[in-house]
PDB file of C-alpha atoms in Angstrom:
ATOM      1  CA  UNK A  21     -10.082   8.868  -8.774  1.00 71.00           C
ATOM      2  CA  UNK A  22      -8.947   5.853  -9.628  1.00 89.00           C
ATOM      3  CA  UNK A  23      -9.503   3.498  -6.609  1.00 97.00           C
ATOM      4  CA  UNK A  24     -12.326   3.430  -3.752  1.00 98.00           C
ATOM      5  CA  UNK A  25     -12.437   3.422  -0.377  1.00 98.00           C
ATOM      6  CA  UNK A  26     -13.494  -0.165   1.458  1.00 98.00           C
ATOM      7  CA  UNK A  27     -15.265   0.079   4.707  1.00 98.00           C
ATOM      8  CA  UNK A  28     -13.741  -3.329   7.219  1.00 96.00           C
ATOM      9  CA  UNK A  29     -16.977  -5.139   6.946  1.00 97.00           C
ATOM     10  CA  UNK A  30     -15.881  -5.734   2.623  1.00 97.00           C
ATOM     11  CA  UNK A  31     -13.194  -6.583   2.895  1.00 97.00           C
ATOM     12  CA  UNK A  32     -13.843  -9.206   6.478  1.00 96.00           C
ATOM     13  CA  UNK A  33     -16.197 -10.847   4.120  1.00 97.00           C
ATOM     14  CA  UNK A  34     -13.796 -10.607   1.202  1.00 96.00           C
ATOM     15  CA  UNK A  35     -10.798 -12.401   2.810  1.00 95.00           C
ATOM     16  CA  UNK A  36     -12.940 -14.759   4.883  1.00 95.00           C
ATOM     17  CA  UNK A  37     -15.049 -15.760   1.259  1.00 96.00           C
ATOM     18  CA  UNK A  38     -12.168 -15.370  -0.879  1.00 96.00           C
ATOM     19  CA  UNK A  39      -8.203 -16.385  -1.918  1.00 95.00           C
ATOM     20  CA  UNK A  40      -4.854 -14.640  -1.291  1.00 93.00           C
ATOM     21  CA  UNK A  41      -2.878 -14.107  -4.207  1.00 94.00           C
ATOM     22  CA  UNK A  42      -5.625 -15.070  -6.733  1.00 96.00           C
ATOM     23  CA  UNK A  43      -9.072 -13.444  -5.979  1.00 97.00           C
ATOM     24  CA  UNK A  44      -7.922 -10.060  -3.602  1.00 97.00           C
ATOM     25  CA  UNK A  45      -4.273  -8.417  -2.625  1.00 97.00           C
ATOM     26  CA  UNK A  46      -4.150  -6.736   0.973  1.00 96.00           C
ATOM     27  CA  UNK A  47      -0.737  -4.319   0.632  1.00 95.00           C
ATOM     28  CA  UNK A  48       0.746  -3.169   3.717  1.00 92.00           C
ATOM     29  CA  UNK A  49       2.430   0.168   3.820  1.00 92.00           C
ATOM     30  CA  UNK A  50       2.493   1.411   6.694  1.00 86.00           C
ATOM     31  CA  UNK A  51       6.077   1.764   8.085  1.00 79.00           C
ATOM     32  CA  UNK A  52       5.630  -0.590  11.103  1.00 68.00           C
ATOM     33  CA  UNK A  53       6.399  -4.772  11.038  1.00 61.00           C
ATOM     34  CA  UNK A  54       3.965  -4.841  13.884  1.00 57.00           C
ATOM     35  CA  UNK A  55       0.678  -5.864  12.182  1.00 54.00           C
ATOM     36  CA  UNK A  56      -0.532  -6.664   9.201  1.00 62.00           C
ATOM     37  CA  UNK A  57      -3.780  -7.975   7.729  1.00 63.00           C
ATOM     38  CA  UNK A  58      -4.041 -12.070   7.629  1.00 69.00           C
ATOM     39  CA  UNK A  59      -4.303 -14.053   4.772  1.00 63.00           C
ATOM     40  CA  UNK A  60      -1.238 -13.302   2.300  1.00 74.00           C
ATOM     41  CA  UNK A  61      -0.092  -9.719   2.900  1.00 87.00           C
ATOM     42  CA  UNK A  62       2.338  -8.306   0.941  1.00 91.00           C
ATOM     43  CA  UNK A  63       4.379  -5.542   2.885  1.00 88.00           C
ATOM     44  CA  UNK A  64       5.295  -2.565   0.958  1.00 90.00           C
ATOM     45  CA  UNK A  65       6.297   0.027   2.909  1.00 87.00           C
ATOM     46  CA  UNK A  66       5.976   3.451   1.728  1.00 86.00           C
ATOM     47  CA  UNK A  67       9.626   4.834   2.580  1.00 84.00           C
ATOM     48  CA  UNK A  68      10.682   2.076   0.007  1.00 88.00           C
ATOM     49  CA  UNK A  69       8.863   2.452  -3.092  1.00 91.00           C
ATOM     50  CA  UNK A  70      10.314   3.341  -6.166  1.00 93.00           C
ATOM     51  CA  UNK A  71       9.959   3.120  -9.805  1.00 94.00           C
ATOM     52  CA  UNK A  72      10.452  -0.353 -10.605  1.00 94.00           C
ATOM     53  CA  UNK A  73       8.960  -1.948  -7.123  1.00 94.00           C
ATOM     54  CA  UNK A  74       5.897  -0.217  -8.216  1.00 96.00           C
ATOM     55  CA  UNK A  75       6.171  -2.453 -11.499  1.00 96.00           C
ATOM     56  CA  UNK A  76       7.138  -5.004  -9.778  1.00 96.00           C
ATOM     57  CA  UNK A  77       3.727  -5.171  -8.250  1.00 96.00           C
ATOM     58  CA  UNK A  78       1.963  -4.173 -11.084  1.00 97.00           C
ATOM     59  CA  UNK A  79       3.587  -7.565 -12.720  1.00 96.00           C
ATOM     60  CA  UNK A  80       2.897  -9.242  -9.672  1.00 96.00           C
ATOM     61  CA  UNK A  81      -0.924  -8.899  -9.291  1.00 97.00           C
ATOM     62  CA  UNK A  82      -1.920  -8.171 -13.033  1.00 95.00           C
ATOM     63  CA  UNK A  83      -3.931 -11.603 -12.938  1.00 96.00           C
ATOM     64  CA  UNK A  84      -5.592 -10.788  -9.638  1.00 98.00           C
ATOM     65  CA  UNK A  85      -8.814  -8.456  -9.556  1.00 98.00           C
ATOM     66  CA  UNK A  86      -8.788  -6.582  -5.946  1.00 98.00           C
ATOM     67  CA  UNK A  87      -5.678  -4.851  -4.887  1.00 98.00           C
ATOM     68  CA  UNK A  88      -6.848  -3.234  -1.158  1.00 98.00           C
ATOM     69  CA  UNK A  89      -4.149  -1.215  -0.177  1.00 96.00           C
ATOM     70  CA  UNK A  90      -4.001   0.385   3.840  1.00 94.00           C
ATOM     71  CA  UNK A  91      -1.683   2.033   5.675  1.00 91.00           C
ATOM     72  CA  UNK A  92      -2.278   3.342   9.705  1.00 87.00           C
ATOM     73  CA  UNK A  93      -4.768   5.651   8.646  1.00 90.00           C
ATOM     74  CA  UNK A  94      -5.094   4.897   4.969  1.00 93.00           C
ATOM     75  CA  UNK A  95      -5.285   9.156   4.869  1.00 94.00           C
ATOM     76  CA  UNK A  96      -2.318   9.478   3.237  1.00 94.00           C
ATOM     77  CA  UNK A  97       0.135   7.066   2.099  1.00 93.00           C
ATOM     78  CA  UNK A  98      -2.525   4.080   1.615  1.00 94.00           C
ATOM     79  CA  UNK A  99      -4.720   6.407  -0.975  1.00 96.00           C
ATOM     80  CA  UNK A 100      -0.846   7.589  -2.947  1.00 96.00           C
ATOM     81  CA  UNK A 101       0.430   3.884  -3.162  1.00 96.00           C
ATOM     82  CA  UNK A 102      -2.968   3.597  -4.132  1.00 97.00           C
ATOM     83  CA  UNK A 103      -3.090   6.064  -6.953  1.00 97.00           C
ATOM     84  CA  UNK A 104       0.212   5.685  -8.201  1.00 96.00           C
ATOM     85  CA  UNK A 105       0.167   1.525  -7.976  1.00 97.00           C
ATOM     86  CA  UNK A 106      -3.476   2.768 -10.581  1.00 97.00           C
ATOM     87  CA  UNK A 107      -1.523   4.604 -12.711  1.00 96.00           C
ATOM     88  CA  UNK A 108       1.229   2.545 -13.505  1.00 96.00           C
ATOM     89  CA  UNK A 109      -1.197  -0.169 -14.086  1.00 96.00           C
ATOM     90  CA  UNK A 110      -3.250   1.716 -16.769  1.00 94.00           C
ATOM     91  CA  UNK A 111       0.329   3.323 -17.983  1.00 94.00           C
ATOM     92  CA  UNK A 112       1.152  -0.884 -18.451  1.00 93.00           C
ATOM     93  CA  UNK A 113      -2.549  -1.530 -20.470  1.00 91.00           C
ATOM     94  CA  UNK A 114      -1.571   2.007 -22.181  1.00 92.00           C
ATOM     95  CA  UNK A 115       1.863   0.915 -23.492  1.00 90.00           C
ATOM     96  CA  UNK A 116       0.516  -2.850 -23.918  1.00 88.00           C
ATOM     97  CA  UNK A 117      -2.645  -1.640 -26.349  1.00 88.00           C
ATOM     98  CA  UNK A 118       0.385   0.560 -28.376  1.00 89.00           C
ATOM     99  CA  UNK A 119       2.129  -2.281 -28.661  1.00 81.00           C
ATOM    100  CA  UNK A 120       6.467  -1.087 -29.086  1.00 54.00           C
ATOM    101  CA  UNK A 121       6.776   1.943 -27.370  1.00 54.00           C
ATOM    102  CA  UNK A 122       7.092   5.209 -30.373  1.00 48.00           C
ATOM    103  CA  UNK A 123       9.129   7.614 -31.092  1.00 44.00           C
ATOM    104  CA  UNK A 124       9.555  11.413 -28.646  1.00 46.00           C
ATOM    105  CA  UNK A 125       6.824  13.734 -30.338  1.00 45.00           C
ATOM    106  CA  UNK A 126       5.003  10.898 -31.359  1.00 44.00           C
ATOM    107  CA  UNK A 127       6.565   9.844 -34.882  1.00 40.00           C
ATOM    108  CA  UNK A 128       7.401   6.535 -35.762  1.00 40.00           C
ATOM    109  CA  UNK A 129       9.781   5.456 -38.044  1.00 40.00           C
ATOM    110  CA  UNK A 130       8.657   3.205 -40.936  1.00 41.00           C
ATOM    111  CA  UNK A 131      12.071   2.286 -41.005  1.00 39.00           C
ATOM    112  CA  UNK A 132      12.128   0.412 -37.716  1.00 43.00           C
ATOM    113  CA  UNK A 133      12.290  -3.577 -37.214  1.00 44.00           C
ATOM    114  CA  UNK A 134      13.761  -3.291 -40.706  1.00 44.00           C
ATOM    115  CA  UNK A 135      17.178  -5.435 -41.146  1.00 44.00           C
ATOM    116  CA  UNK A 136      20.920  -3.713 -41.628  1.00 46.00           C
ATOM    117  CA  UNK A 137      21.016  -3.743 -44.667  1.00 46.00           C
ATOM    118  CA  UNK A 138      17.394  -2.765 -45.280  1.00 45.00           C
ATOM    119  CA  UNK A 139      18.471   0.800 -42.621  1.00 45.00           C
ATOM    120  CA  UNK A 140      20.580   2.099 -46.025  1.00 44.00           C
ATOM    121  CA  UNK A 141      17.087   3.639 -47.105  1.00 45.00           C
ATOM    122  CA  UNK A 142      16.075   7.038 -45.557  1.00 41.00           C
ATOM    123  CA  UNK A 143      13.510   6.464 -42.733  1.00 42.00           C
ATOM    124  CA  UNK A 144      10.721   8.136 -43.655  1.00 42.00           C
ATOM    125  CA  UNK A 145       9.243   9.968 -40.093  1.00 43.00           C
ATOM    126  CA  UNK A 146       4.962  10.047 -40.401  1.00 43.00           C
ATOM    127  CA  UNK A 147       3.014  12.045 -37.569  1.00 46.00           C
ATOM    128  CA  UNK A 148       1.075   9.323 -35.695  1.00 52.00           C
ATOM    129  CA  UNK A 149      -3.194   9.662 -35.590  1.00 54.00           C
ATOM    130  CA  UNK A 150      -3.938  10.994 -32.664  1.00 53.00           C
ATOM    131  CA  UNK A 151      -7.539   9.554 -32.549  1.00 55.00           C
ATOM    132  CA  UNK A 152      -6.905   6.254 -33.685  1.00 58.00           C
ATOM    133  CA  UNK A 153      -4.185   5.998 -30.804  1.00 52.00           C
ATOM    134  CA  UNK A 154      -6.844   6.833 -28.478  1.00 52.00           C
ATOM    135  CA  UNK A 155      -9.565   4.634 -30.369  1.00 54.00           C
ATOM    136  CA  UNK A 156      -6.780   1.256 -29.896  1.00 55.00           C
ATOM    137  CA  UNK A 157      -5.955   1.917 -26.465  1.00 50.00           C
ATOM    138  CA  UNK A 158      -9.209   2.867 -25.708  1.00 52.00           C
ATOM    139  CA  UNK A 159      -9.909  -0.876 -27.774  1.00 53.00           C
ATOM    140  CA  UNK A 160      -7.989  -2.506 -25.906  1.00 51.00           C
ATOM    141  CA  UNK A 161      -8.083  -2.038 -22.677  1.00 48.00           C
ATOM    142  CA  UNK A 162     -11.376  -2.387 -22.683  1.00 50.00           C
ATOM    143  CA  UNK A 163     -11.085  -6.001 -23.947  1.00 51.00           C
ATOM    144  CA  UNK A 164      -8.559  -6.715 -21.205  1.00 51.00           C
ATOM    145  CA  UNK A 165      -9.121 -10.519 -20.099  1.00 44.00           C
ATOM    146  CA  UNK A 166      -9.052  -7.999 -16.053  1.00 70.00           C
ATOM    147  CA  UNK A 167     -10.405  -4.967 -15.411  1.00 87.00           C
ATOM    148  CA  UNK A 168      -9.106  -4.629 -11.524  1.00 96.00           C
ATOM    149  CA  UNK A 169     -10.632  -2.809  -8.515  1.00 97.00           C
ATOM    150  CA  UNK A 170      -8.408  -1.024  -6.679  1.00 98.00           C
ATOM    151  CA  UNK A 171      -9.160  -0.209  -3.149  1.00 98.00           C
ATOM    152  CA  UNK A 172      -8.853   1.775  -0.243  1.00 98.00           C
ATOM    153  CA  UNK A 173      -9.371   0.149   3.433  1.00 96.00           C
ATOM    154  CA  UNK A 174     -11.044   3.077   4.812  1.00 97.00           C
ATOM    155  CA  UNK A 175     -10.030   3.967   8.290  1.00 94.00           C
ATOM    156  CA  UNK A 176      -6.744   1.772   7.554  1.00 92.00           C
ATOM    157  CA  UNK A 177      -4.537  -0.835  10.172  1.00 88.00           C
ATOM    158  CA  UNK A 178      -6.154   1.893  12.984  1.00 87.00           C
ATOM    159  CA  UNK A 179      -9.411   0.749  12.239  1.00 90.00           C
ATOM    160  CA  UNK A 180      -8.879  -2.551  11.525  1.00 90.00           C
ATOM    161  CA  UNK A 181      -6.594  -3.797  14.638  1.00 86.00           C
ATOM    162  CA  UNK A 182      -9.910  -2.187  17.184  1.00 87.00           C
ATOM    163  CA  UNK A 183     -12.543  -4.069  15.188  1.00 92.00           C
ATOM    164  CA  UNK A 184     -10.498  -7.005  15.114  1.00 90.00           C
ATOM    165  CA  UNK A 185      -7.106  -7.387  16.988  1.00 86.00           C
ATOM    166  CA  UNK A 186      -7.932 -10.638  18.903  1.00 87.00           C
ATOM    167  CA  UNK A 187      -9.444 -12.556  15.773  1.00 90.00           C
ATOM    168  CA  UNK A 188      -6.200 -14.541  14.380  1.00 86.00           C
ATOM    169  CA  UNK A 189      -8.026 -15.369  11.131  1.00 88.00           C
ATOM    170  CA  UNK A 190      -7.568 -11.447  10.624  1.00 90.00           C
ATOM    171  CA  UNK A 191      -4.829  -9.939  12.066  1.00 86.00           C
ATOM    172  CA  UNK A 192      -1.536 -11.403  12.573  1.00 80.00           C
ATOM    173  CA  UNK A 193       1.382 -10.815  14.626  1.00 74.00           C
ATOM    174  CA  UNK A 194      -0.365  -7.861  16.592  1.00 73.00           C
ATOM    175  CA  UNK A 195       1.993  -6.103  19.048  1.00 72.00           C
ATOM    176  CA  UNK A 196      -0.457  -4.153  21.108  1.00 71.00           C
ATOM    177  CA  UNK A 197       2.918  -2.075  22.588  1.00 70.00           C
ATOM    178  CA  UNK A 198       3.069  -0.870  19.208  1.00 66.00           C
ATOM    179  CA  UNK A 199      -0.703  -0.142  18.177  1.00 64.00           C
ATOM    180  CA  UNK A 200      -1.409   1.177  22.017  1.00 63.00           C
ATOM    181  CA  UNK A 201      -2.093   4.531  20.966  1.00 63.00           C
ATOM    182  CA  UNK A 202      -4.225   4.210  17.921  1.00 61.00           C
ATOM    183  CA  UNK A 203      -6.592   1.376  20.476  1.00 59.00           C
ATOM    184  CA  UNK A 204      -9.764   2.240  21.481  1.00 60.00           C
TER     185      UNK A 204
END
């Protein structure tokens, strides 16, 4: 699995002792803006997700050691967003480890990067050794400066607001009318 679940008390401890955007980042994928976890949570509604928005989020959060996703219940949208994010991050790391993207079919032209004058020579395609590729990828990923932890808030905002909706340090913009059906 590309992520793990985090309990409410763990997230409370993180929010109270760490700095949002530096030590952690909460990503709210709910469809409503009625309430969000506080301390710098990012809104990333699941219905607005695109490949580009995921890539932008990966780039924006590349130096943040913990990224915590949640939706209303954290049963579908939050975990799916966490999985997509983790896959995109892993792909970005893989591409960085490999350098420039490779040609289709696993071949790399030896003529790439040469001047236009030198382009008159025929390009010789050579097969890429998959074992060397795997070793290079593993080495680059393991030596990357930051191993990011991707988390999903267990029970989502429903459970969160049931416990902390009256705590202004943990919840902002709480609208009881929107969340009434989820209240304990």
